[in-house]
Short mmCIF file of C-alpha atoms in Angstrom, two decimals:
data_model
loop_
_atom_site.label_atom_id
_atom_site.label_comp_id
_atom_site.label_asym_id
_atom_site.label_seq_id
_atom_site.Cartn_x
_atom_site.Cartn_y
_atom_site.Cartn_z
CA UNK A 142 97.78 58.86 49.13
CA UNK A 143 96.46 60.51 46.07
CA UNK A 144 94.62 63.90 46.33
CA UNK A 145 91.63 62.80 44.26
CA UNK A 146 91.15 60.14 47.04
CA UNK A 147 90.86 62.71 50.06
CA UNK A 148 86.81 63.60 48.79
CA UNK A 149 86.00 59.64 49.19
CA UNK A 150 87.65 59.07 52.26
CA UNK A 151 85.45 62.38 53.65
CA UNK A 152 82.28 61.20 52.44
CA UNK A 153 82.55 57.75 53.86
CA UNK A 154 83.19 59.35 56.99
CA UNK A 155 80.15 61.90 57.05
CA UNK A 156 77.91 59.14 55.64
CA UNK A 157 78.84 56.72 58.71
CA UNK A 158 77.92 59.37 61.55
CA UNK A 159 74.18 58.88 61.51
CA UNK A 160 74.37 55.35 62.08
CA UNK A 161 77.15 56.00 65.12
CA UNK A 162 74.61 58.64 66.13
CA UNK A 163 71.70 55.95 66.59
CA UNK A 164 73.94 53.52 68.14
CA UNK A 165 74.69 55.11 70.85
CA UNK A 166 70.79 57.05 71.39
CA UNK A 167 69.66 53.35 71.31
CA UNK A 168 72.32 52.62 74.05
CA UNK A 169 71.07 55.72 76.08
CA UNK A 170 67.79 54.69 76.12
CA UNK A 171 68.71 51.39 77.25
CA UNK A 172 69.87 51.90 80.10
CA UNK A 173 67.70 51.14 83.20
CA UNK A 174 66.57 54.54 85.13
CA UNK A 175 66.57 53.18 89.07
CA UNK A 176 63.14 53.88 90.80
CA UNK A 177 62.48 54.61 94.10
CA UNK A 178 59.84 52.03 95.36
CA UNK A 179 56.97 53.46 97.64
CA UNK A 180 55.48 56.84 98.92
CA UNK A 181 57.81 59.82 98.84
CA UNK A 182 57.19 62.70 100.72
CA UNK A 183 57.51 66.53 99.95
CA UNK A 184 60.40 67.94 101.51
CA UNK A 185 59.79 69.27 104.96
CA UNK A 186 60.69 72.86 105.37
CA UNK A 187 63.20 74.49 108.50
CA UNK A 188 61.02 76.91 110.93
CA UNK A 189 63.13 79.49 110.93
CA UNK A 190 60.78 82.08 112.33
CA UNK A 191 61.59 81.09 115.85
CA UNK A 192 65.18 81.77 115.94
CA UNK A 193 66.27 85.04 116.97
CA UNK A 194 67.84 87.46 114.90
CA UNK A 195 70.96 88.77 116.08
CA UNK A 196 72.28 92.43 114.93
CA UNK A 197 75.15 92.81 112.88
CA UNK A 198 76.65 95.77 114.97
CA UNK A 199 76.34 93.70 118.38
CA UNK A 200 77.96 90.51 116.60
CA UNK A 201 81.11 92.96 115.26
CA UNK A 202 81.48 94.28 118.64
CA UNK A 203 81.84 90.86 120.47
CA UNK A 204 85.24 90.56 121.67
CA UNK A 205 86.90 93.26 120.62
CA UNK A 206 90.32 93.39 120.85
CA UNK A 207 92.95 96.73 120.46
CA UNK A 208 92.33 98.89 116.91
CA UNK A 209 88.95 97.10 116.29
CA UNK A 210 90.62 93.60 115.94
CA UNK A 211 89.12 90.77 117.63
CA UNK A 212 90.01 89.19 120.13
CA UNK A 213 90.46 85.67 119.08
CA UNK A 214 93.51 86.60 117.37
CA UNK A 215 95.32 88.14 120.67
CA UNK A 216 94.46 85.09 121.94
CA UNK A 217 95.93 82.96 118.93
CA UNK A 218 99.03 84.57 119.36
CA UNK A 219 99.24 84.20 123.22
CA UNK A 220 98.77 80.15 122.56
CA UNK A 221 101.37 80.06 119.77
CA UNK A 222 103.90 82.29 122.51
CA UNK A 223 103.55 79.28 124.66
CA UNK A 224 107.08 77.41 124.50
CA UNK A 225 108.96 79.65 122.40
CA UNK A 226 111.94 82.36 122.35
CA UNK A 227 111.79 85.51 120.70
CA UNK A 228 115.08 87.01 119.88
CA UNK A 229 115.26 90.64 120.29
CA UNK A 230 117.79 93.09 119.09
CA UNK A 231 118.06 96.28 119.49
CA UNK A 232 120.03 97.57 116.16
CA UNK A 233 119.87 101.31 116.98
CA UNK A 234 117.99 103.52 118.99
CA UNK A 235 114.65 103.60 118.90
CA UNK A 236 114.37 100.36 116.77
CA UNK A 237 113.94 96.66 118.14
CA UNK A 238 113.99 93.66 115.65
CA UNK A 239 112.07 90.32 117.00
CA UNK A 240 113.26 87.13 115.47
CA UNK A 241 111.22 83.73 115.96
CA UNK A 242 107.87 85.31 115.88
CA UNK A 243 104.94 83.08 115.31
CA UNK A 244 102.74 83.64 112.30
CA UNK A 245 100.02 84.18 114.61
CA UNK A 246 101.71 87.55 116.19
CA UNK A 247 103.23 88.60 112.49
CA UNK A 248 99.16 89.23 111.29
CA UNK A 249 99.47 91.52 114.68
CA UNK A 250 102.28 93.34 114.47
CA UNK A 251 100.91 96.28 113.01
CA UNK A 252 98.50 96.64 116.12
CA UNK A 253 101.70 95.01 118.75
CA UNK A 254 102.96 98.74 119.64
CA UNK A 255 99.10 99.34 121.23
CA UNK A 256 98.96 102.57 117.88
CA UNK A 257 96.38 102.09 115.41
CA UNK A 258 97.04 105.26 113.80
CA UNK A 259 99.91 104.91 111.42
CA UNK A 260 100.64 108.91 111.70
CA UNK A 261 102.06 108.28 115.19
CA UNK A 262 104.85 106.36 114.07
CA UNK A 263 106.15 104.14 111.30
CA UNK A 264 104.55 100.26 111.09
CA UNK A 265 106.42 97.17 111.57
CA UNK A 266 109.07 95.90 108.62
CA UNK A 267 108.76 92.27 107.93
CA UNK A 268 112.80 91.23 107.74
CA UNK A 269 111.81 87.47 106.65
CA UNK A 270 109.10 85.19 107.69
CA UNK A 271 109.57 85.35 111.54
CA UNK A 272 111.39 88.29 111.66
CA UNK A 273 110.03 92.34 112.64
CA UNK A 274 111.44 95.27 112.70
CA UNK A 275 110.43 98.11 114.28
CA UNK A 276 111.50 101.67 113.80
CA UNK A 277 111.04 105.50 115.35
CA UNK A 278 109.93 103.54 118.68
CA UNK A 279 109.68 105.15 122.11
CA UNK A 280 110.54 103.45 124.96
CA UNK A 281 106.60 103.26 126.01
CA UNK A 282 106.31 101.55 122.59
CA UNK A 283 109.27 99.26 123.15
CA UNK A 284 107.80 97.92 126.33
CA UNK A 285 104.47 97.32 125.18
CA UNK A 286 106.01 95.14 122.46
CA UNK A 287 108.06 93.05 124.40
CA UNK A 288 105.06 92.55 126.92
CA UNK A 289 102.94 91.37 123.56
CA UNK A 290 105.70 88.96 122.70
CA UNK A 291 106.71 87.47 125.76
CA UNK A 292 103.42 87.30 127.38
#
C-alpha cells in the first residue's frame, strides 16, 4: 500500500462516522420504552419510630465469653469437638502440641490457656493447619487446654 494512499483511506473513514452516528441514535430512539399501565403509588415509608433502640455497650456485652470474646465461638468449637481426636504430645516440658484441631478452636487458641494477657506466657505456635503448639506452660495451663479440647 502506497504512503500517499494512507490520507484517503483516513478521510473516508472520518467522513463515514456521522452517518454511523445517526444510525444507531435513530435505532435508540426506536426502541419501545415499556409503560406501566394504571395508578402508581408513592412509595410507602417503614415506621421506624416504634422500634426500640438498643445500646451498643449492652449488645457487646451479650454473651461474653473468656478475654472479651463471645461466646458463640466457644460454642462453635465445642460443636466442631463433637466426633473427633485430638492428638496431644508432649515434646518437652512445659510444652504440649495438639494435632487434629478444628478450625473453629485454632481462631481460639490464643484465649484456650484461660490468659488473655500475653505477658504471662508465650501464645500458641501454629505447626500447620490443625496443628498448636504451646510453650512455657504450667501444669494449671496444660489442664485447662486439654479440658478446652476434649470437652
Amino acid at each position: 500500500m502506497p504512503h500517499d494512499s494512507i490520507p484517503s483511506i483516513i478521510s473516508s473513514a472520518i467522513g463515514a462516522i456521522p452517518s454511523l452516528i445517526g444510525e444507531l441514535v435513530e435505532g435508540i430512539g426506536a426502541r419501545d420504552t415499556p409503560q406501566i399501565q394504571g395508578y402508581i403509588a408513592s412509595r410507602n415509608t417503614i415506621d421506624d419510630h416504634s422500634i426500640s433502640r438498643v445500646s451498643l455497650s449492652d449488645r457487646n456485652n451479650l454473651d461474653e465469653g473468656p478475654c472479651g470474646v463471645p461466646m458463640y465461638n466457644f460454642d462453635m468449637c465445642a460443636d466442631s469437638l463433637q466426633g473427633v481426636t485430638i492428638k496431644s504430645l508432649i515434646p518437652q516440658p512445659g510444652q504440649a502440641q495438639f494435632e487434629n484441631v478444628p478450625s473453629t478452636c485454632m481462631v481460639l487458641s490464643t484465649v484456650l490457656t484461660g490468659t488473655c494477657d500475653k505477658s504471662q506466657g508465650s501464645g500458641p505456635i501454629p505447626c500447620g493447619a490443625d496443628c498448636l503448639l504451646y510453650t512455657d506452660l504450667t501444669d494449671e495451663d496444660l489442664n485447662r487446654l486439654r479440658d478446652a479440647l476434649t470437652s
